[in-house]
């Protein structure tokens, strides 16, 4: 999860266009401190605690296998968070990127 700032939205634009943004290797440590990570639970819910107020993007890769062929797509949702809020999100078909 990352904050909805112009910097991260530009990286997201690259991803949506099928290009790999060059932010990981050269990312300023101050920006790295803004990122939040979580693994979904058995029901597919992502949980985050004590978030700063603002708009955030939750983004993840989704992998599955069909007939021995590995498939992949992305899921993305923008969420609004209040100061110190705990957040639980279940990404669904409507959050699929490039539908």
PDB file of N, CA and C in Angstrom:
ATOM      1  N   UNK A   1       0.853  -1.156   0.000  1.00  0.00           N
ATOM      2  CA  UNK A   1       0.000   0.000   0.000  1.00  0.00           C
ATOM      3  C   UNK A   1       0.902   1.222   0.000  1.00  0.00           C
ATOM      4  N   UNK A   2       0.498   2.227  -0.765  1.00  0.00           N
ATOM      5  CA  UNK A   2       1.288   3.453  -0.828  1.00  0.00           C
ATOM      6  C   UNK A   2       0.366   4.661  -0.889  1.00  0.00           C
ATOM      7  N   UNK A   3       0.841   5.815  -0.406  1.00  0.00           N
ATOM      8  CA  UNK A   3      -0.009   7.005  -0.371  1.00  0.00           C
ATOM      9  C   UNK A   3      -0.285   7.541  -1.775  1.00  0.00           C
ATOM     10  N   UNK A   4      -1.438   8.141  -1.927  1.00  0.00           N
ATOM     11  CA  UNK A   4      -1.846   8.711  -3.213  1.00  0.00           C
ATOM     12  C   UNK A   4      -1.201  10.090  -3.362  1.00  0.00           C
ATOM     13  N   UNK A   5       0.091  10.069  -3.671  1.00  0.00           N
ATOM     14  CA  UNK A   5       0.850  11.300  -3.898  1.00  0.00           C
ATOM     15  C   UNK A   5       1.210  11.358  -5.383  1.00  0.00           C
ATOM     16  N   UNK A   6       1.549  12.550  -5.908  1.00  0.00           N
ATOM     17  CA  UNK A   6       1.937  12.629  -7.319  1.00  0.00           C
ATOM     18  C   UNK A   6       3.085  11.680  -7.683  1.00  0.00           C
ATOM     19  N   UNK A   7       4.058  11.522  -6.792  1.00  0.00           N
ATOM     20  CA  UNK A   7       5.186  10.636  -7.063  1.00  0.00           C
ATOM     21  C   UNK A   7       4.715   9.200  -7.289  1.00  0.00           C
ATOM     22  N   UNK A   8       3.924   8.676  -6.361  1.00  0.00           N
ATOM     23  CA  UNK A   8       3.468   7.298  -6.482  1.00  0.00           C
ATOM     24  C   UNK A   8       2.414   7.140  -7.581  1.00  0.00           C
ATOM     25  N   UNK A   9       1.610   8.166  -7.818  1.00  0.00           N
ATOM     26  CA  UNK A   9       0.628   8.082  -8.900  1.00  0.00           C
ATOM     27  C   UNK A   9       1.316   8.023 -10.260  1.00  0.00           C
ATOM     28  N   UNK A  10       2.448   8.692 -10.412  1.00  0.00           N
ATOM     29  CA  UNK A  10       3.208   8.589 -11.658  1.00  0.00           C
ATOM     30  C   UNK A  10       3.722   7.159 -11.852  1.00  0.00           C
ATOM     31  N   UNK A  11       4.231   6.557 -10.781  1.00  0.00           N
ATOM     32  CA  UNK A  11       4.672   5.158 -10.863  1.00  0.00           C
ATOM     33  C   UNK A  11       3.498   4.252 -11.225  1.00  0.00           C
ATOM     34  N   UNK A  12       2.344   4.514 -10.654  1.00  0.00           N
ATOM     35  CA  UNK A  12       1.148   3.726 -10.958  1.00  0.00           C
ATOM     36  C   UNK A  12       0.749   3.882 -12.419  1.00  0.00           C
ATOM     37  N   UNK A  13       0.866   5.083 -12.971  1.00  0.00           N
ATOM     38  CA  UNK A  13       0.573   5.306 -14.394  1.00  0.00           C
ATOM     39  C   UNK A  13       1.463   4.429 -15.273  1.00  0.00           C
ATOM     40  N   UNK A  14       2.740   4.307 -14.909  1.00  0.00           N
ATOM     41  CA  UNK A  14       3.648   3.440 -15.664  1.00  0.00           C
ATOM     42  C   UNK A  14       3.189   1.987 -15.606  1.00  0.00           C
ATOM     43  N   UNK A  15       2.824   1.532 -14.408  1.00  0.00           N
ATOM     44  CA  UNK A  15       2.355   0.154 -14.257  1.00  0.00           C
ATOM     45  C   UNK A  15       1.105  -0.105 -15.091  1.00  0.00           C
ATOM     46  N   UNK A  16       0.178   0.837 -15.061  1.00  0.00           N
ATOM     47  CA  UNK A  16      -1.086   0.683 -15.804  1.00  0.00           C
ATOM     48  C   UNK A  16      -0.840   0.638 -17.316  1.00  0.00           C
ATOM     49  N   UNK A  17       0.237   1.280 -17.758  1.00  0.00           N
ATOM     50  CA  UNK A  17       0.570   1.294 -19.183  1.00  0.00           C
ATOM     51  C   UNK A  17       1.444   0.103 -19.569  1.00  0.00           C
ATOM     52  N   UNK A  18       1.713  -0.780 -18.592  1.00  0.00           N
ATOM     53  CA  UNK A  18       2.509  -1.963 -18.888  1.00  0.00           C
ATOM     54  C   UNK A  18       4.008  -1.738 -18.844  1.00  0.00           C
ATOM     55  N   UNK A  19       4.421  -0.593 -18.299  1.00  0.00           N
ATOM     56  CA  UNK A  19       5.849  -0.304 -18.166  1.00  0.00           C
ATOM     57  C   UNK A  19       6.255  -0.448 -16.706  1.00  0.00           C
ATOM     58  N   UNK A  20       7.458  -0.913 -16.488  1.00  0.00           N
ATOM     59  CA  UNK A  20       7.973  -1.046 -15.124  1.00  0.00           C
ATOM     60  C   UNK A  20       8.531   0.305 -14.685  1.00  0.00           C
ATOM     61  N   UNK A  21       7.970   0.906 -13.629  1.00  0.00           N
ATOM     62  CA  UNK A  21       8.532   2.183 -13.170  1.00  0.00           C
ATOM     63  C   UNK A  21       9.894   1.961 -12.534  1.00  0.00           C
ATOM     64  N   UNK A  22      10.754   2.943 -12.659  1.00  0.00           N
ATOM     65  CA  UNK A  22      12.108   2.842 -12.122  1.00  0.00           C
ATOM     66  C   UNK A  22      12.159   3.509 -10.751  1.00  0.00           C
ATOM     67  N   UNK A  23      11.313   3.055  -9.830  1.00  0.00           N
ATOM     68  CA  UNK A  23      11.297   3.664  -8.501  1.00  0.00           C
ATOM     69  C   UNK A  23      11.933   2.782  -7.445  1.00  0.00           C
ATOM     70  N   UNK A  24      11.925   1.484  -7.609  1.00  0.00           N
ATOM     71  CA  UNK A  24      12.420   0.579  -6.580  1.00  0.00           C
ATOM     72  C   UNK A  24      13.899   0.723  -6.293  1.00  0.00           C
ATOM     73  N   UNK A  25      14.697   0.768  -7.344  1.00  0.00           N
ATOM     74  CA  UNK A  25      16.151   0.823  -7.161  1.00  0.00           C
ATOM     75  C   UNK A  25      16.627   2.162  -6.632  1.00  0.00           C
ATOM     76  N   UNK A  26      15.987   3.236  -7.039  1.00  0.00           N
ATOM     77  CA  UNK A  26      16.459   4.576  -6.692  1.00  0.00           C
ATOM     78  C   UNK A  26      15.525   5.290  -5.718  1.00  0.00           C
ATOM     79  N   UNK A  27      14.674   4.549  -5.041  1.00  0.00           N
ATOM     80  CA  UNK A  27      13.682   5.171  -4.179  1.00  0.00           C
ATOM     81  C   UNK A  27      14.340   5.790  -2.945  1.00  0.00           C
ATOM     82  N   UNK A  28      14.065   7.061  -2.750  1.00  0.00           N
ATOM     83  CA  UNK A  28      14.563   7.786  -1.588  1.00  0.00           C
ATOM     84  C   UNK A  28      14.068   7.092  -0.313  1.00  0.00           C
ATOM     85  N   UNK A  29      14.925   6.916   0.677  1.00  0.00           N
ATOM     86  CA  UNK A  29      14.508   6.251   1.924  1.00  0.00           C
ATOM     87  C   UNK A  29      13.299   6.904   2.584  1.00  0.00           C
ATOM     88  N   UNK A  30      13.114   8.206   2.376  1.00  0.00           N
ATOM     89  CA  UNK A  30      11.937   8.874   2.960  1.00  0.00           C
ATOM     90  C   UNK A  30      10.654   8.346   2.335  1.00  0.00           C
ATOM     91  N   UNK A  31      10.678   8.018   1.047  1.00  0.00           N
ATOM     92  CA  UNK A  31       9.497   7.454   0.401  1.00  0.00           C
ATOM     93  C   UNK A  31       9.272   6.013   0.848  1.00  0.00           C
ATOM     94  N   UNK A  32      10.373   5.261   1.005  1.00  0.00           N
ATOM     95  CA  UNK A  32      10.245   3.870   1.456  1.00  0.00           C
ATOM     96  C   UNK A  32       9.533   3.801   2.798  1.00  0.00           C
ATOM     97  N   UNK A  33       9.750   4.790   3.641  1.00  0.00           N
ATOM     98  CA  UNK A  33       9.119   4.782   4.956  1.00  0.00           C
ATOM     99  C   UNK A  33       7.607   4.983   4.876  1.00  0.00           C
ATOM    100  N   UNK A  34       7.114   5.447   3.728  1.00  0.00           N
ATOM    101  CA  UNK A  34       5.675   5.658   3.554  1.00  0.00           C
ATOM    102  C   UNK A  34       4.936   4.390   3.132  1.00  0.00           C
ATOM    103  N   UNK A  35       5.649   3.412   2.595  1.00  0.00           N
ATOM    104  CA  UNK A  35       5.025   2.192   2.097  1.00  0.00           C
ATOM    105  C   UNK A  35       4.559   1.320   3.248  1.00  0.00           C
ATOM    106  N   UNK A  36       3.444   0.624   3.037  1.00  0.00           N
ATOM    107  CA  UNK A  36       2.927  -0.328   4.011  1.00  0.00           C
ATOM    108  C   UNK A  36       2.758  -1.670   3.323  1.00  0.00           C
ATOM    109  N   UNK A  37       3.100  -2.755   4.005  1.00  0.00           N
ATOM    110  CA  UNK A  37       2.965  -4.093   3.424  1.00  0.00           C
ATOM    111  C   UNK A  37       2.115  -4.971   4.322  1.00  0.00           C
ATOM    112  N   UNK A  38       1.403  -5.897   3.680  1.00  0.00           N
ATOM    113  CA  UNK A  38       0.575  -6.855   4.394  1.00  0.00           C
ATOM    114  C   UNK A  38       0.369  -8.065   3.500  1.00  0.00           C
ATOM    115  N   UNK A  39       0.155  -9.210   4.104  1.00  0.00           N
ATOM    116  CA  UNK A  39      -0.271 -10.405   3.368  1.00  0.00           C
ATOM    117  C   UNK A  39      -1.733 -10.626   3.714  1.00  0.00           C
ATOM    118  N   UNK A  40      -2.485 -11.055   2.731  1.00  0.00           N
ATOM    119  CA  UNK A  40      -3.893 -11.303   3.011  1.00  0.00           C
ATOM    120  C   UNK A  40      -4.035 -12.555   3.870  1.00  0.00           C
ATOM    121  N   UNK A  41      -5.140 -12.615   4.610  1.00  0.00           N
ATOM    122  CA  UNK A  41      -5.419 -13.802   5.410  1.00  0.00           C
ATOM    123  C   UNK A  41      -6.097 -14.861   4.540  1.00  0.00           C
ATOM    124  N   UNK A  42      -6.553 -15.940   5.133  1.00  0.00           N
ATOM    125  CA  UNK A  42      -7.153 -17.060   4.391  1.00  0.00           C
ATOM    126  C   UNK A  42      -8.417 -16.645   3.639  1.00  0.00           C
ATOM    127  N   UNK A  43      -9.066 -15.568   4.081  1.00  0.00           N
ATOM    128  CA  UNK A  43     -10.266 -15.071   3.403  1.00  0.00           C
ATOM    129  C   UNK A  43      -9.948 -13.997   2.352  1.00  0.00           C
ATOM    130  N   UNK A  44      -8.668 -13.657   2.199  1.00  0.00           N
ATOM    131  CA  UNK A  44      -8.262 -12.662   1.216  1.00  0.00           C
ATOM    132  C   UNK A  44      -8.282 -11.236   1.719  1.00  0.00           C
ATOM    133  N   UNK A  45      -8.393 -11.043   3.021  1.00  0.00           N
ATOM    134  CA  UNK A  45      -8.477  -9.697   3.594  1.00  0.00           C
ATOM    135  C   UNK A  45      -7.085  -9.189   3.962  1.00  0.00           C
ATOM    136  N   UNK A  46      -6.776  -7.990   3.492  1.00  0.00           N
ATOM    137  CA  UNK A  46      -5.539  -7.302   3.847  1.00  0.00           C
ATOM    138  C   UNK A  46      -5.832  -6.404   5.045  1.00  0.00           C
ATOM    139  N   UNK A  47      -4.951  -6.414   6.037  1.00  0.00           N
ATOM    140  CA  UNK A  47      -5.145  -5.603   7.244  1.00  0.00           C
ATOM    141  C   UNK A  47      -3.955  -4.676   7.454  1.00  0.00           C
ATOM    142  N   UNK A  48      -4.259  -3.430   7.816  1.00  0.00           N
ATOM    143  CA  UNK A  48      -3.245  -2.417   8.100  1.00  0.00           C
ATOM    144  C   UNK A  48      -3.656  -1.700   9.376  1.00  0.00           C
ATOM    145  N   UNK A  49      -2.662  -1.355  10.201  1.00  0.00           N
ATOM    146  CA  UNK A  49      -2.943  -0.724  11.492  1.00  0.00           C
ATOM    147  C   UNK A  49      -2.328   0.661  11.570  1.00  0.00           C
ATOM    148  N   UNK A  50      -3.039   1.530  12.268  1.00  0.00           N
ATOM    149  CA  UNK A  50      -2.522   2.844  12.652  1.00  0.00           C
ATOM    150  C   UNK A  50      -1.969   3.635  11.466  1.00  0.00           C
ATOM    151  N   UNK A  51      -2.792   3.791  10.447  1.00  0.00           N
ATOM    152  CA  UNK A  51      -2.374   4.495   9.230  1.00  0.00           C
ATOM    153  C   UNK A  51      -2.488   6.012   9.385  1.00  0.00           C
ATOM    154  N   UNK A  52      -1.605   6.757   8.747  1.00  0.00           N
ATOM    155  CA  UNK A  52      -1.776   8.209   8.685  1.00  0.00           C
ATOM    156  C   UNK A  52      -2.991   8.551   7.814  1.00  0.00           C
ATOM    157  N   UNK A  53      -3.614   9.663   8.111  1.00  0.00           N
ATOM    158  CA  UNK A  53      -4.791  10.091   7.346  1.00  0.00           C
ATOM    159  C   UNK A  53      -4.417  10.387   5.908  1.00  0.00           C
ATOM    160  N   UNK A  54      -5.345  10.117   5.001  1.00  0.00           N
ATOM    161  CA  UNK A  54      -5.161  10.437   3.597  1.00  0.00           C
ATOM    162  C   UNK A  54      -5.681   9.342   2.692  1.00  0.00           C
ATOM    163  N   UNK A  55      -5.470   9.531   1.403  1.00  0.00           N
ATOM    164  CA  UNK A  55      -5.847   8.539   0.411  1.00  0.00           C
ATOM    165  C   UNK A  55      -4.650   7.636   0.142  1.00  0.00           C
ATOM    166  N   UNK A  56      -4.926   6.350  -0.004  1.00  0.00           N
ATOM    167  CA  UNK A  56      -3.901   5.330  -0.216  1.00  0.00           C
ATOM    168  C   UNK A  56      -4.323   4.437  -1.370  1.00  0.00           C
ATOM    169  N   UNK A  57      -3.339   3.809  -2.002  1.00  0.00           N
ATOM    170  CA  UNK A  57      -3.595   2.773  -3.005  1.00  0.00           C
ATOM    171  C   UNK A  57      -3.154   1.433  -2.436  1.00  0.00           C
ATOM    172  N   UNK A  58      -4.065   0.477  -2.461  1.00  0.00           N
ATOM    173  CA  UNK A  58      -3.724  -0.901  -2.138  1.00  0.00           C
ATOM    174  C   UNK A  58      -3.587  -1.627  -3.468  1.00  0.00           C
ATOM    175  N   UNK A  59      -2.426  -2.205  -3.705  1.00  0.00           N
ATOM    176  CA  UNK A  59      -2.145  -2.872  -4.978  1.00  0.00           C
ATOM    177  C   UNK A  59      -1.458  -4.199  -4.697  1.00  0.00           C
ATOM    178  N   UNK A  60      -1.849  -5.220  -5.460  1.00  0.00           N
ATOM    179  CA  UNK A  60      -1.251  -6.534  -5.297  1.00  0.00           C
ATOM    180  C   UNK A  60      -1.277  -7.294  -6.613  1.00  0.00           C
ATOM    181  N   UNK A  61      -0.373  -8.241  -6.738  1.00  0.00           N
ATOM    182  CA  UNK A  61      -0.392  -9.180  -7.864  1.00  0.00           C
ATOM    183  C   UNK A  61      -1.223 -10.385  -7.459  1.00  0.00           C
ATOM    184  N   UNK A  62      -1.888 -10.959  -8.435  1.00  0.00           N
ATOM    185  CA  UNK A  62      -2.734 -12.124  -8.228  1.00  0.00           C
ATOM    186  C   UNK A  62      -2.242 -13.218  -9.175  1.00  0.00           C
ATOM    187  N   UNK A  63      -1.899 -14.386  -8.640  1.00  0.00           N
ATOM    188  CA  UNK A  63      -1.386 -15.499  -9.444  1.00  0.00           C
ATOM    189  C   UNK A  63      -2.298 -16.703  -9.305  1.00  0.00           C
ATOM    190  N   UNK A  64      -2.465 -17.442 -10.407  1.00  0.00           N
ATOM    191  CA  UNK A  64      -3.199 -18.695 -10.381  1.00  0.00           C
ATOM    192  C   UNK A  64      -2.755 -19.547 -11.555  1.00  0.00           C
ATOM    193  N   UNK A  65      -3.103 -20.825 -11.529  1.00  0.00           N
ATOM    194  CA  UNK A  65      -2.713 -21.752 -12.586  1.00  0.00           C
ATOM    195  C   UNK A  65      -3.947 -22.360 -13.222  1.00  0.00           C
ATOM    196  N   UNK A  66      -3.954 -22.366 -14.568  1.00  0.00           N
ATOM    197  CA  UNK A  66      -5.032 -22.979 -15.339  1.00  0.00           C
ATOM    198  C   UNK A  66      -4.399 -23.936 -16.335  1.00  0.00           C
ATOM    199  N   UNK A  67      -4.767 -25.219 -16.239  1.00  0.00           N
ATOM    200  CA  UNK A  67      -4.229 -26.210 -17.176  1.00  0.00           C
ATOM    201  C   UNK A  67      -2.721 -26.228 -17.246  1.00  0.00           C
ATOM    202  N   UNK A  68      -2.055 -26.028 -16.113  1.00  0.00           N
ATOM    203  CA  UNK A  68      -0.598 -26.045 -16.083  1.00  0.00           C
ATOM    204  C   UNK A  68       0.057 -24.738 -16.496  1.00  0.00           C
ATOM    205  N   UNK A  69      -0.743 -23.731 -16.869  1.00  0.00           N
ATOM    206  CA  UNK A  69      -0.214 -22.433 -17.273  1.00  0.00           C
ATOM    207  C   UNK A  69      -0.430 -21.419 -16.153  1.00  0.00           C
ATOM    208  N   UNK A  70       0.646 -20.777 -15.748  1.00  0.00           N
ATOM    209  CA  UNK A  70       0.547 -19.767 -14.692  1.00  0.00           C
ATOM    210  C   UNK A  70      -0.006 -18.472 -15.263  1.00  0.00           C
ATOM    211  N   UNK A  71      -0.998 -17.921 -14.590  1.00  0.00           N
ATOM    212  CA  UNK A  71      -1.639 -16.658 -14.985  1.00  0.00           C
ATOM    213  C   UNK A  71      -1.353 -15.605 -13.919  1.00  0.00           C
ATOM    214  N   UNK A  72      -1.439 -14.335 -14.333  1.00  0.00           N
ATOM    215  CA  UNK A  72      -1.171 -13.233 -13.412  1.00  0.00           C
ATOM    216  C   UNK A  72      -1.987 -12.017 -13.816  1.00  0.00           C
ATOM    217  N   UNK A  73      -2.487 -11.316 -12.828  1.00  0.00           N
ATOM    218  CA  UNK A  73      -3.068 -10.002 -13.056  1.00  0.00           C
ATOM    219  C   UNK A  73      -2.880  -9.174 -11.789  1.00  0.00           C
ATOM    220  N   UNK A  74      -3.351  -7.945 -11.808  1.00  0.00           N
ATOM    221  CA  UNK A  74      -3.200  -7.071 -10.657  1.00  0.00           C
ATOM    222  C   UNK A  74      -4.538  -6.622 -10.124  1.00  0.00           C
ATOM    223  N   UNK A  75      -4.550  -6.299  -8.847  1.00  0.00           N
ATOM    224  CA  UNK A  75      -5.725  -5.750  -8.191  1.00  0.00           C
ATOM    225  C   UNK A  75      -5.331  -4.421  -7.563  1.00  0.00           C
ATOM    226  N   UNK A  76      -6.234  -3.454  -7.622  1.00  0.00           N
ATOM    227  CA  UNK A  76      -5.922  -2.100  -7.164  1.00  0.00           C
ATOM    228  C   UNK A  76      -7.182  -1.439  -6.637  1.00  0.00           C
ATOM    229  N   UNK A  77      -7.056  -0.792  -5.482  1.00  0.00           N
ATOM    230  CA  UNK A  77      -8.168   0.007  -4.953  1.00  0.00           C
ATOM    231  C   UNK A  77      -7.609   1.223  -4.226  1.00  0.00           C
ATOM    232  N   UNK A  78      -8.254   2.372  -4.447  1.00  0.00           N
ATOM    233  CA  UNK A  78      -7.919   3.593  -3.709  1.00  0.00           C
ATOM    234  C   UNK A  78      -8.846   3.658  -2.500  1.00  0.00           C
ATOM    235  N   UNK A  79      -8.264   3.928  -1.331  1.00  0.00           N
ATOM    236  CA  UNK A  79      -9.047   3.986  -0.095  1.00  0.00           C
ATOM    237  C   UNK A  79      -8.728   5.277   0.652  1.00  0.00           C
ATOM    238  N   UNK A  80      -9.730   5.806   1.350  1.00  0.00           N
ATOM    239  CA  UNK A  80      -9.555   6.987   2.193  1.00  0.00           C
ATOM    240  C   UNK A  80      -9.445   6.512   3.640  1.00  0.00           C
ATOM    241  N   UNK A  81      -8.479   7.072   4.364  1.00  0.00           N
ATOM    242  CA  UNK A  81      -8.182   6.617   5.718  1.00  0.00           C
ATOM    243  C   UNK A  81      -8.176   7.812   6.656  1.00  0.00           C
ATOM    244  N   UNK A  82      -8.782   7.650   7.830  1.00  0.00           N
ATOM    245  CA  UNK A  82      -8.721   8.658   8.879  1.00  0.00           C
ATOM    246  C   UNK A  82      -7.469   8.455   9.733  1.00  0.00           C
ATOM    247  N   UNK A  83      -7.040   9.486  10.427  1.00  0.00           N
ATOM    248  CA  UNK A  83      -5.817   9.436  11.236  1.00  0.00           C
ATOM    249  C   UNK A  83      -5.854   8.290  12.239  1.00  0.00           C
ATOM    250  N   UNK A  84      -4.804   7.453  12.208  1.00  0.00           N
ATOM    251  CA  UNK A  84      -4.677   6.353  13.140  1.00  0.00           C
ATOM    252  C   UNK A  84      -5.627   5.196  12.900  1.00  0.00           C
ATOM    253  N   UNK A  85      -6.317   5.221  11.777  1.00  0.00           N
ATOM    254  CA  UNK A  85      -7.329   4.201  11.477  1.00  0.00           C
ATOM    255  C   UNK A  85      -6.694   2.851  11.178  1.00  0.00           C
ATOM    256  N   UNK A  86      -7.365   1.795  11.626  1.00  0.00           N
ATOM    257  CA  UNK A  86      -7.047   0.439  11.201  1.00  0.00           C
ATOM    258  C   UNK A  86      -7.918   0.140   9.993  1.00  0.00           C
ATOM    259  N   UNK A  87      -7.379  -0.572   9.037  1.00  0.00           N
ATOM    260  CA  UNK A  87      -8.088  -0.803   7.782  1.00  0.00           C
ATOM    261  C   UNK A  87      -8.045  -2.280   7.423  1.00  0.00           C
ATOM    262  N   UNK A  88      -9.187  -2.804   6.991  1.00  0.00           N
ATOM    263  CA  UNK A  88      -9.275  -4.152   6.446  1.00  0.00           C
ATOM    264  C   UNK A  88      -9.931  -4.052   5.084  1.00  0.00           C
ATOM    265  N   UNK A  89      -9.289  -4.645   4.067  1.00  0.00           N
ATOM    266  CA  UNK A  89      -9.781  -4.538   2.690  1.00  0.00           C
ATOM    267  C   UNK A  89      -9.785  -5.915   2.048  1.00  0.00           C
ATOM    268  N   UNK A  90     -10.895  -6.237   1.412  1.00  0.00           N
ATOM    269  CA  UNK A  90     -11.007  -7.432   0.586  1.00  0.00           C
ATOM    270  C   UNK A  90     -11.074  -6.972  -0.866  1.00  0.00           C
ATOM    271  N   UNK A  91     -10.017  -7.221  -1.626  1.00  0.00           N
ATOM    272  CA  UNK A  91     -10.010  -6.880  -3.046  1.00  0.00           C
ATOM    273  C   UNK A  91     -10.832  -7.928  -3.797  1.00  0.00           C
ATOM    274  N   UNK A  92     -11.604  -7.466  -4.775  1.00  0.00           N
ATOM    275  CA  UNK A  92     -12.498  -8.349  -5.516  1.00  0.00           C
ATOM    276  C   UNK A  92     -12.319  -8.163  -7.019  1.00  0.00           C
ATOM    277  N   UNK A  93     -13.134  -8.842  -7.784  1.00  0.00           N
ATOM    278  CA  UNK A  93     -13.115  -8.759  -9.239  1.00  0.00           C
ATOM    279  C   UNK A  93     -13.214  -7.304  -9.723  1.00  0.00           C
ATOM    280  N   UNK A  94     -13.966  -6.475  -9.027  1.00  0.00           N
ATOM    281  CA  UNK A  94     -14.131  -5.079  -9.456  1.00  0.00           C
ATOM    282  C   UNK A  94     -12.846  -4.280  -9.314  1.00  0.00           C
ATOM    283  N   UNK A  95     -11.886  -4.796  -8.561  1.00  0.00           N
ATOM    284  CA  UNK A  95     -10.600  -4.117  -8.367  1.00  0.00           C
ATOM    285  C   UNK A  95      -9.538  -4.575  -9.375  1.00  0.00           C
ATOM    286  N   UNK A  96      -9.901  -5.467 -10.259  1.00  0.00           N
ATOM    287  CA  UNK A  96      -8.928  -6.010 -11.214  1.00  0.00           C
ATOM    288  C   UNK A  96      -8.471  -4.903 -12.164  1.00  0.00           C
ATOM    289  N   UNK A  97      -7.170  -4.835 -12.378  1.00  0.00           N
ATOM    290  CA  UNK A  97      -6.566  -3.845 -13.278  1.00  0.00           C
ATOM    291  C   UNK A  97      -6.670  -4.354 -14.703  1.00  0.00           C
ATOM    292  N   UNK A  98      -7.077  -3.487 -15.613  1.00  0.00           N
ATOM    293  CA  UNK A  98      -7.147  -3.845 -17.033  1.00  0.00           C
ATOM    294  C   UNK A  98      -8.332  -4.700 -17.405  1.00  0.00           C
ATOM    295  N   UNK A  99      -9.407  -4.628 -16.634  1.00  0.00           N
ATOM    296  CA  UNK A  99     -10.603  -5.419 -16.930  1.00  0.00           C
ATOM    297  C   UNK A  99     -11.259  -4.951 -18.195  1.00  0.00           C
TER     298      UNK A  99
END
